[in-house]
Amino acid sequence: MDLKKRLEAKQAVAGVIGLGYVGLPLAIELARNNVKTIGFDVDLRKVSELAAGRSYIPDVPSAHVAEAVNTGLLIPTTDAASLAEADVIDICVPTPLRKTKDPDLSYVVKAVETTASVLRRGQLVILESTTYPGTTDEVVKPALEAKGLKAGEDFYLAFSPERVDPGNPTFQTRNIPKVVGGYDAASTEVAHAFYQLVVETVVPVTSTRAAEMVKLLENTFRAVNIGMVNELALMCHRMGIDVWEVIDAAKTKPFGFMPFYPGPGLGGHCIPIDPFYLSWKAKQFNFEARFIELAGQVNGSMPEYVVNRVAEALNAHRKPLNGSRVHVLGVAYKRDIDDVRESPALDIIELLMRRGALVTYSDPFVPEVDHGPHQITGIPVADGAATADCAVIITDHKAFDYPSIVETFPLIVDTRNALKGIRSDKIFAL
Ligand SMILES: NC(=O)c1ccc[n+]([C@@H]2O[C@H](COP(=O)([O-])OP(=O)(O)OC[C@H]3O[C@@H](n4cnc5c(N)ncnc54)[C@H](O)[C@@H]3O)[C@@H](O)[C@H]2O)c1
């Protein structure tokens, strides 16, 4: 039976490489839909947690992991050879940037090597990691073909960007439409059949490059609009206008406007990184991605701006930043999640420390921050309030008691409009 039919009959076995924020929800969804799934990760700690029925991703309940593992539908493993059984291999490994802002494809290359070691006729290989247009064709395909099998003839090959939004209770794997672009029409069709097992809407495009570009359009769209609104926030501050009031009023326009909000800078694995994959690739075509570079400059300058606002707030109390106690509220990169990757809070803590401030923090989701030379343990908000000269709200977690924060801290810099509606001389907005 060919792979498409086996998929439709739910007889195909899936393999997921990389069980992080992207790979684990997918693997669990497959298992919950009765698809036997081999989950491969190089991180023994994660695999052991899963084998014990425990989740390490807040959006994935441990009960789902336990059920998937106990029924034998999810097989977490660090043994790459187990992937040989998989009819579909879906690669979900990280794609960070190097310090030079060049793409770091080393994880993808390694995962593709693993895939190549078990590749056989009739398999489907899908890359989900966000990357520049051309990666599937130029990096993945040749590495898979090195052993003699040919894409399009012997195996199927596709790219499908991941759109997971950690912490979003409304949109999860099943109801986020999935874009798929195959190396050829048959690959698109088989990949379509694969995702239809777990996703309500699959959106086929005609090539892997188009699918790769879709993700970069989505994330560049956010990075550029956030950059624009951050610039507007700085402008409004100079002009004495409340930027939040302006955005709230503008968004009452029922067409042609979409609200974006200013903040302390970009964070997470996607928005601060992905656009640079695109601008890097564009340079090979002698094309300068000006919007991306400009948004990068504006967004990248926000942590410095926040620290200057803290210095201004302290100045109002005749205090220098050097030697003052600053308490950071929230270090995760966005509300109600535990992820600190690329979080602007880390830059802000570092900049505050460099200027001599004594920094503490609270975050209900992040007990410890391990950032380069600094290892800091979070403390309760009340302990911060007992000693701090100024608080700075970086992440507007719902669990924070904002009226009490205003009451107990002598000064508060609010980078998120978390104190909307509360009036006090102590509050310094972005
Ligand atoms: N996190 C998000 O919100 C999000 C959203 C959309 C797209 N993405 C993209 O998805 C990709 C994965 O991101 P993530 O957030 O899931 O990363 P992650 O760091 O949470 O997970 C990646 C996993 O891959 C494993 N891994 C690394 N190299 C491996 C290898 N050679 N073999 C097997 N396992 C390996 C790691 O141990 C880790 O568990 C990235 O390209 C990212 O840009 C992420």
Coordinates of C-alpha atoms and ligand atoms in Angstrom, one line a residue:
M1 CA 0.0 0.0 0.0
D2 CA 1.4 3.4 -0.8
L3 CA 2.1 5.9 1.9
K4 CA -0.9 8.2 1.2
K5 CA -3.3 5.2 1.6
R6 CA -1.4 4.0 4.7
L7 CA -1.8 7.5 6.2
E8 CA -5.5 7.6 5.4
A9 CA -5.9 4.2 7.0
K10 CA -3.9 5.4 10.0
Q11 CA -1.5 2.5 9.5
A12 CA 1.6 4.7 9.0
V13 CA 4.1 5.2 11.7
A14 CA 5.3 8.8 12.4
G15 CA 8.7 9.9 13.7
V16 CA 9.3 13.3 15.3
I17 CA 12.9 14.6 15.7
G18 CA 13.2 17.2 18.4
L19 CA 10.6 17.1 21.2
G20 CA 10.5 20.8 22.2
Y21 CA 7.8 23.4 22.1
V22 CA 7.0 22.4 18.5
G23 CA 7.8 18.7 18.3
L24 CA 6.2 17.5 21.5
P25 CA 2.7 19.0 20.9
L26 CA 2.8 17.4 17.4
A27 CA 3.9 14.0 18.7
I28 CA 1.2 14.0 21.3
E29 CA -1.5 15.1 18.9
L30 CA -0.5 12.3 16.5
A31 CA -0.5 9.7 19.3
R32 CA -3.9 11.0 20.5
N33 CA -5.2 10.4 17.0
N34 CA -4.0 6.7 17.1
V35 CA -0.9 7.3 15.0
K36 CA 2.0 5.3 16.4
T37 CA 4.7 7.9 16.9
I38 CA 8.4 7.6 17.6
G39 CA 9.6 10.7 19.4
F40 CA 13.4 11.1 19.1
D41 CA 15.4 13.7 21.0
V42 CA 19.1 13.9 21.9
D43 CA 18.2 15.2 25.3
L44 CA 18.0 12.2 27.7
R45 CA 16.4 14.3 30.4
K46 CA 13.4 15.2 28.2
V47 CA 13.0 11.6 27.0
S48 CA 13.2 10.3 30.5
E49 CA 10.5 12.8 31.6
L50 CA 8.2 11.7 28.8
A51 CA 8.9 8.0 29.5
A52 CA 7.7 8.6 33.0
G53 CA 4.6 10.3 31.7
R54 CA 5.5 13.8 32.6
S55 CA 5.4 16.9 30.4
Y56 CA 7.9 19.8 30.5
I57 CA 5.9 22.0 28.1
P58 CA 3.1 24.0 29.9
D59 CA 0.7 23.7 26.9
V60 CA 1.0 19.9 26.9
P61 CA -0.8 18.3 30.0
S62 CA 1.2 15.5 31.7
A63 CA -2.0 13.4 31.5
H64 CA -1.8 13.4 27.7
V65 CA 1.8 12.4 27.8
A66 CA 1.1 9.6 30.3
E67 CA -1.8 8.3 28.2
A68 CA 0.2 8.4 24.9
V69 CA 3.1 6.6 26.5
N70 CA 1.0 4.0 28.4
T71 CA -0.9 3.0 25.3
G72 CA 2.3 2.5 23.5
L73 CA 1.3 5.1 20.8
L74 CA 4.2 7.5 21.8
I75 CA 7.6 6.0 22.1
P76 CA 10.1 8.5 23.4
T77 CA 13.7 7.6 22.6
T78 CA 17.2 8.7 22.3
D79 CA 18.0 5.8 20.0
A80 CA 18.0 7.1 16.4
A81 CA 17.8 3.6 15.0
S82 CA 14.2 3.4 16.2
L83 CA 13.3 6.0 13.6
A84 CA 13.8 3.3 10.9
E85 CA 10.2 2.1 11.6
A86 CA 8.8 5.6 10.8
D87 CA 7.1 6.2 7.5
V88 CA 7.1 9.9 8.0
I89 CA 9.9 11.8 9.7
D90 CA 9.2 15.3 10.9
I91 CA 12.1 17.4 11.9
C92 CA 11.4 20.0 14.6
V93 CA 14.9 21.1 15.9
P94 CA 16.1 24.6 16.8
T95 CA 17.2 27.1 14.2
P96 CA 19.0 29.9 16.2
L97 CA 21.3 32.7 15.0
R98 CA 25.0 32.8 15.4
K99 CA 26.4 35.9 17.3
T100 CA 27.0 37.4 13.8
K101 CA 23.3 37.1 13.1
D102 CA 23.9 34.4 10.5
P103 CA 21.7 31.3 10.4
D104 CA 22.9 28.4 12.5
L105 CA 21.7 25.3 10.7
S106 CA 23.9 22.9 12.7
Y107 CA 20.9 21.3 14.5
V108 CA 19.0 20.8 11.2
V109 CA 22.1 19.4 9.6
K110 CA 22.6 16.9 12.4
A111 CA 18.9 15.9 12.4
V112 CA 19.0 15.4 8.6
E113 CA 22.1 13.2 9.1
T114 CA 20.1 11.1 11.5
T115 CA 17.2 10.9 9.0
A116 CA 19.6 9.9 6.2
S117 CA 20.9 7.1 8.4
V118 CA 17.4 5.5 8.4
L119 CA 16.1 6.7 5.1
R120 CA 14.3 4.2 2.9
R121 CA 12.2 4.1 -0.2
G122 CA 8.6 5.4 0.2
Q123 CA 9.3 7.5 3.3
L124 CA 8.2 11.1 3.7
V125 CA 10.6 13.6 5.3
I126 CA 9.3 17.0 6.5
L127 CA 11.3 19.9 7.8
E128 CA 9.3 22.1 10.3
S129 CA 12.1 24.3 11.7
T130 CA 11.8 27.9 10.7
T131 CA 14.5 28.7 8.1
Y132 CA 15.4 30.7 5.0
P133 CA 13.8 29.9 1.6
G134 CA 15.9 27.3 -0.1
T135 CA 16.9 25.3 2.9
T136 CA 14.9 22.2 2.1
D137 CA 16.2 22.2 -1.5
E138 CA 19.7 23.2 -0.9
V139 CA 20.6 21.7 2.5
V140 CA 18.2 18.9 3.3
K141 CA 17.7 17.3 -0.1
P142 CA 21.4 16.8 -1.0
A143 CA 22.2 15.4 2.5
L144 CA 19.3 12.9 2.2
E145 CA 20.3 12.0 -1.3
A146 CA 23.9 11.4 -0.4
K147 CA 23.2 7.7 0.0
G148 CA 21.7 7.2 -3.4
L149 CA 18.0 7.6 -3.0
K150 CA 16.4 10.5 -4.9
A151 CA 13.8 13.0 -3.7
G152 CA 10.6 12.8 -5.8
E153 CA 11.6 9.3 -7.1
D154 CA 12.4 7.3 -4.0
F155 CA 11.2 9.4 -1.1
Y156 CA 8.9 12.3 -0.5
L157 CA 10.2 15.6 0.8
A158 CA 8.3 18.7 2.1
F159 CA 8.6 21.8 4.3
S160 CA 5.8 22.8 6.6
P161 CA 6.2 25.9 8.9
E162 CA 5.2 25.6 12.5
R163 CA 2.9 28.2 13.9
V164 CA 2.6 27.1 17.5
D165 CA 1.8 30.0 19.9
P166 CA 2.9 28.9 23.4
G167 CA 0.4 29.9 26.1
N168 CA -2.4 30.5 23.6
P169 CA -5.5 28.5 24.9
T170 CA -7.6 29.2 21.8
F171 CA -5.3 28.1 19.0
Q172 CA -3.3 24.9 19.3
T173 CA -2.1 22.1 17.0
R174 CA -5.5 21.0 15.8
N175 CA -7.1 24.3 14.9
I176 CA -4.0 26.3 13.5
P177 CA -4.1 25.9 9.7
K178 CA -0.9 24.2 8.5
V179 CA 0.9 25.3 5.3
V180 CA 2.6 22.6 3.3
G181 CA 4.9 22.8 0.3
G182 CA 6.4 19.7 -1.2
Y183 CA 9.5 19.2 -3.3
D184 CA 7.1 18.0 -6.0
A185 CA 3.3 17.6 -6.3
A186 CA 3.3 14.1 -4.9
S187 CA 5.2 15.2 -1.9
T188 CA 2.8 18.0 -1.2
E189 CA -0.1 15.5 -1.5
V190 CA 1.4 13.0 0.9
A191 CA 2.4 15.6 3.4
H192 CA -1.2 17.0 3.1
A193 CA -2.5 13.6 4.0
F194 CA -0.1 13.3 6.9
Y195 CA -1.2 16.6 8.5
Q196 CA -4.8 15.9 7.9
L197 CA -4.5 13.3 10.6
V198 CA -4.1 16.0 13.3
V199 CA -4.9 19.4 11.8
E200 CA -8.3 20.7 10.7
T201 CA -7.1 22.8 7.8
V202 CA -4.1 22.1 5.6
V203 CA -3.0 24.8 3.1
P204 CA -0.9 23.4 0.2
V205 CA 1.5 25.7 -1.7
T206 CA 3.4 24.8 -4.8
S207 CA 7.0 24.6 -3.5
T208 CA 9.1 24.1 -0.4
R209 CA 10.5 27.7 -1.0
A210 CA 7.0 29.2 -0.9
A211 CA 6.3 27.3 2.4
E212 CA 9.5 28.5 3.9
M213 CA 8.8 32.1 2.9
V214 CA 5.2 32.0 4.3
K215 CA 6.7 31.6 7.9
L216 CA 9.2 34.4 7.3
L217 CA 6.5 36.7 6.0
E218 CA 4.4 36.0 9.1
N219 CA 7.2 36.7 11.5
T220 CA 8.7 39.6 9.6
F221 CA 5.2 41.2 9.5
R222 CA 5.2 41.1 13.3
A223 CA 8.7 42.3 13.8
V224 CA 8.3 45.2 11.4
N225 CA 4.9 46.3 12.9
I226 CA 6.2 46.0 16.5
G227 CA 9.3 48.1 15.4
M228 CA 7.0 50.7 14.0
V229 CA 4.8 50.9 17.1
N230 CA 7.9 51.0 19.3
E231 CA 9.2 54.0 17.4
L232 CA 5.7 55.6 17.7
A233 CA 5.9 55.0 21.5
L234 CA 9.2 56.8 21.7
M235 CA 7.8 59.6 19.6
C236 CA 4.6 59.8 21.7
H237 CA 6.7 60.0 24.9
R238 CA 8.6 63.0 23.6
M239 CA 5.3 64.6 22.6
G240 CA 3.5 63.9 25.9
I241 CA 0.9 61.6 24.3
D242 CA -0.2 58.3 25.8
V243 CA 0.6 55.8 23.0
W244 CA -1.6 53.1 24.6
E245 CA -4.6 55.4 24.5
V246 CA -3.9 56.1 20.8
I247 CA -3.7 52.4 19.9
D248 CA -6.9 51.6 21.8
A249 CA -8.7 54.3 19.9
A250 CA -7.2 53.4 16.6
K251 CA -8.2 49.8 16.9
T252 CA -11.9 50.7 16.9
K253 CA -11.5 51.2 13.2
P254 CA -13.3 48.1 11.9
F255 CA -11.1 47.7 8.8
G256 CA -7.6 48.3 7.6
F257 CA -6.0 48.5 11.0
M258 CA -4.5 45.8 13.2
P259 CA -3.2 46.7 16.7
F260 CA 0.4 46.1 17.7
Y261 CA 1.8 47.1 21.0
P262 CA 5.1 48.6 22.1
G263 CA 7.2 46.9 24.8
P264 CA 10.6 46.3 26.3
G265 CA 11.9 44.6 23.2
L266 CA 11.4 41.3 21.2
G267 CA 11.7 37.9 22.8
G268 CA 11.2 34.2 22.0
H269 CA 12.6 31.8 19.5
C270 CA 10.8 33.4 16.5
I271 CA 10.3 37.1 16.1
P272 CA 13.8 38.4 17.0
I273 CA 15.5 35.6 14.9
D274 CA 13.5 34.5 11.9
P275 CA 13.6 37.8 9.9
F276 CA 17.4 37.7 10.0
Y277 CA 17.2 34.3 8.3
L278 CA 15.5 36.1 5.5
S279 CA 17.7 39.2 5.3
W280 CA 20.8 36.9 5.3
K281 CA 19.4 34.9 2.3
A282 CA 18.3 38.1 0.5
K283 CA 22.0 39.3 0.6
Q284 CA 22.9 36.3 -1.5
F285 CA 20.6 37.9 -4.1
N286 CA 22.3 41.3 -3.7
F287 CA 19.1 42.5 -2.0
E288 CA 19.0 44.5 1.1
A289 CA 16.0 43.8 3.4
R290 CA 15.7 47.3 4.7
F291 CA 12.5 47.0 6.7
I292 CA 14.0 44.0 8.6
E293 CA 17.2 45.8 9.4
L294 CA 15.4 48.9 10.6
A295 CA 12.9 47.0 12.7
G296 CA 15.8 45.1 14.2
Q297 CA 17.5 48.4 15.1
V298 CA 14.4 49.9 16.7
N299 CA 13.4 46.7 18.6
G300 CA 16.9 46.0 19.6
S301 CA 17.2 49.5 21.2
M302 CA 14.2 49.0 23.5
P303 CA 16.0 47.4 26.4
E304 CA 18.5 50.4 26.6
Y305 CA 15.5 52.7 26.4
V306 CA 13.8 50.9 29.3
V307 CA 16.9 51.2 31.4
N308 CA 17.0 54.9 30.7
R309 CA 13.4 55.2 31.8
V310 CA 14.3 53.4 35.1
A311 CA 17.2 55.9 35.5
E312 CA 14.7 58.8 34.9
A313 CA 12.3 57.4 37.4
L314 CA 15.0 57.1 40.0
N315 CA 16.2 60.6 39.2
A316 CA 12.7 61.8 40.2
H317 CA 13.5 60.5 43.7
R318 CA 17.0 62.1 43.5
K319 CA 18.6 58.6 43.3
P320 CA 21.3 57.4 40.8
L321 CA 20.8 54.1 39.0
N322 CA 24.3 53.2 40.3
G323 CA 23.7 51.6 43.7
S324 CA 19.9 51.6 43.6
R325 CA 17.8 48.4 44.0
V326 CA 15.7 47.6 41.0
H327 CA 13.2 44.8 41.0
V328 CA 12.2 43.3 37.7
L329 CA 8.7 41.9 37.4
G330 CA 8.5 39.2 34.8
V331 CA 11.5 37.7 32.9
A332 CA 9.7 35.4 30.5
Y333 CA 9.5 36.8 27.0
K334 CA 5.7 37.0 27.1
R335 CA 2.8 36.8 29.4
D336 CA 1.9 33.6 31.2
I337 CA 4.7 31.4 29.8
D338 CA 7.9 30.1 31.2
D339 CA 10.2 30.7 28.2
V340 CA 13.1 33.1 28.6
R341 CA 14.8 32.6 25.3
E342 CA 15.9 35.9 23.8
S343 CA 13.8 37.6 26.5
P344 CA 14.4 41.4 26.7
A345 CA 14.4 41.0 30.5
L346 CA 17.8 39.3 30.3
D347 CA 19.2 42.3 28.4
I348 CA 17.6 44.7 30.7
I349 CA 19.0 42.9 33.8
E350 CA 22.4 42.9 32.3
L351 CA 22.3 46.6 31.3
L352 CA 21.0 47.5 34.8
M353 CA 23.8 45.6 36.4
R354 CA 26.4 47.1 34.2
R355 CA 25.2 50.6 35.3
G356 CA 25.6 49.6 38.9
A357 CA 22.0 48.7 39.9
L358 CA 21.4 45.9 42.3
V359 CA 18.8 43.7 40.6
T360 CA 16.3 41.2 41.9
Y361 CA 13.3 39.7 40.1
S362 CA 10.0 37.9 40.5
D363 CA 8.4 35.6 37.9
P364 CA 5.8 33.0 38.9
F365 CA 6.8 30.9 35.9
V366 CA 10.6 31.2 36.1
P367 CA 12.2 30.3 39.4
E368 CA 15.8 30.9 38.2
V369 CA 17.5 32.8 35.5
D370 CA 20.8 31.5 34.2
H371 CA 22.1 34.1 31.8
G372 CA 25.8 34.1 31.0
P373 CA 27.7 35.1 34.1
H374 CA 24.6 35.8 36.1
Q375 CA 22.6 33.2 37.9
I376 CA 19.7 34.8 39.8
T377 CA 17.0 33.2 41.8
G378 CA 13.6 34.8 41.8
I379 CA 12.1 36.1 45.0
P380 CA 8.5 36.8 46.1
V381 CA 7.1 40.2 44.9
A382 CA 6.7 41.3 48.6
D383 CA 10.4 40.7 49.3
G384 CA 11.3 42.8 46.3
A385 CA 8.9 45.5 47.4
A386 CA 10.5 45.5 50.9
T387 CA 13.9 46.7 49.6
A388 CA 13.6 48.0 46.0
D389 CA 13.9 51.6 45.0
C390 CA 12.1 51.0 41.8
A391 CA 10.2 48.1 40.0
V392 CA 10.1 47.6 36.3
I393 CA 7.3 45.6 34.7
I394 CA 8.8 43.6 31.8
T395 CA 6.3 40.8 31.5
D396 CA 2.6 41.4 32.4
H397 CA 1.8 38.0 33.9
K398 CA -1.8 37.7 34.9
A399 CA -0.8 36.4 38.3
F400 CA 0.8 39.7 39.4
D401 CA -1.3 41.7 41.8
Y402 CA -1.0 45.1 40.1
P403 CA -2.8 47.3 42.6
S404 CA -0.6 45.9 45.4
I405 CA 2.5 46.5 43.3
V406 CA 1.5 50.1 42.9
E407 CA 0.9 50.4 46.6
T408 CA 4.1 48.7 47.8
F409 CA 6.9 49.8 45.4
P410 CA 8.1 53.4 45.6
L411 CA 8.4 53.7 41.8
I412 CA 7.2 51.6 38.9
V413 CA 8.3 51.7 35.3
D414 CA 5.5 50.0 33.3
T415 CA 6.7 48.8 29.9
R416 CA 3.5 46.8 29.1
N417 CA 0.6 49.1 30.2
A418 CA -0.1 46.5 32.9
L419 CA -1.2 49.3 35.2
K420 CA -3.8 50.7 32.8
G421 CA -6.5 52.6 34.6
I422 CA -4.4 53.0 37.8
R423 CA -3.4 56.6 38.5
S424 CA -0.3 57.4 40.5
D425 CA 2.7 59.7 40.5
K426 CA 4.8 56.6 41.1
I427 CA 4.1 55.1 37.6
F428 CA 6.4 55.8 34.7
A429 CA 5.0 54.5 31.4
L430 CA 7.2 53.4 28.5
Ligands
LIG1 N1 8.7 27.8 20.1 C1 7.9 28.4 19.3 O1 7.0 29.1 19.6 C2 8.0 28.2 17.8 C3 7.0 28.6 16.9 C4 7.1 28.3 15.6 C5 8.2 27.8 15.0 N2 9.3 27.4 15.9 C6 10.4 26.8 15.2 O2 10.4 25.4 15.4 C7 11.7 25.0 15.6 C8 11.9 24.2 16.9 O3 11.7 25.2 18.0 P1 11.3 24.8 19.4 O4 10.8 26.0 20.1 O5 10.4 23.5 19.4 O6 12.7 24.4 20.0 P2 13.1 23.6 21.4 O7 14.5 24.0 21.7 O8 12.0 23.8 22.3 O9 13.1 22.1 20.9 C9 14.0 21.5 20.1 C10 14.3 20.1 20.5 O10 15.2 19.5 19.6 C11 16.1 18.7 20.2 N3 17.3 18.5 19.3 C12 18.2 19.3 19.0 N4 19.1 18.8 18.1 C13 18.6 17.5 17.9 C14 19.0 16.4 17.0 N5 20.0 16.5 16.2 N6 18.2 15.3 17.1 C15 17.2 15.2 17.9 N7 16.7 16.2 18.7 C16 17.4 17.3 18.7 C17 16.4 19.5 21.5 O11 17.0 18.7 22.5 C18 15.1 20.0 21.9 O12 14.4 19.2 22.7 C19 12.6 26.2 15.4 O13 13.0 26.3 14.1 C20 11.7 27.3 15.7 O14 12.1 28.5 15.1 C21 9.2 27.6 17.2

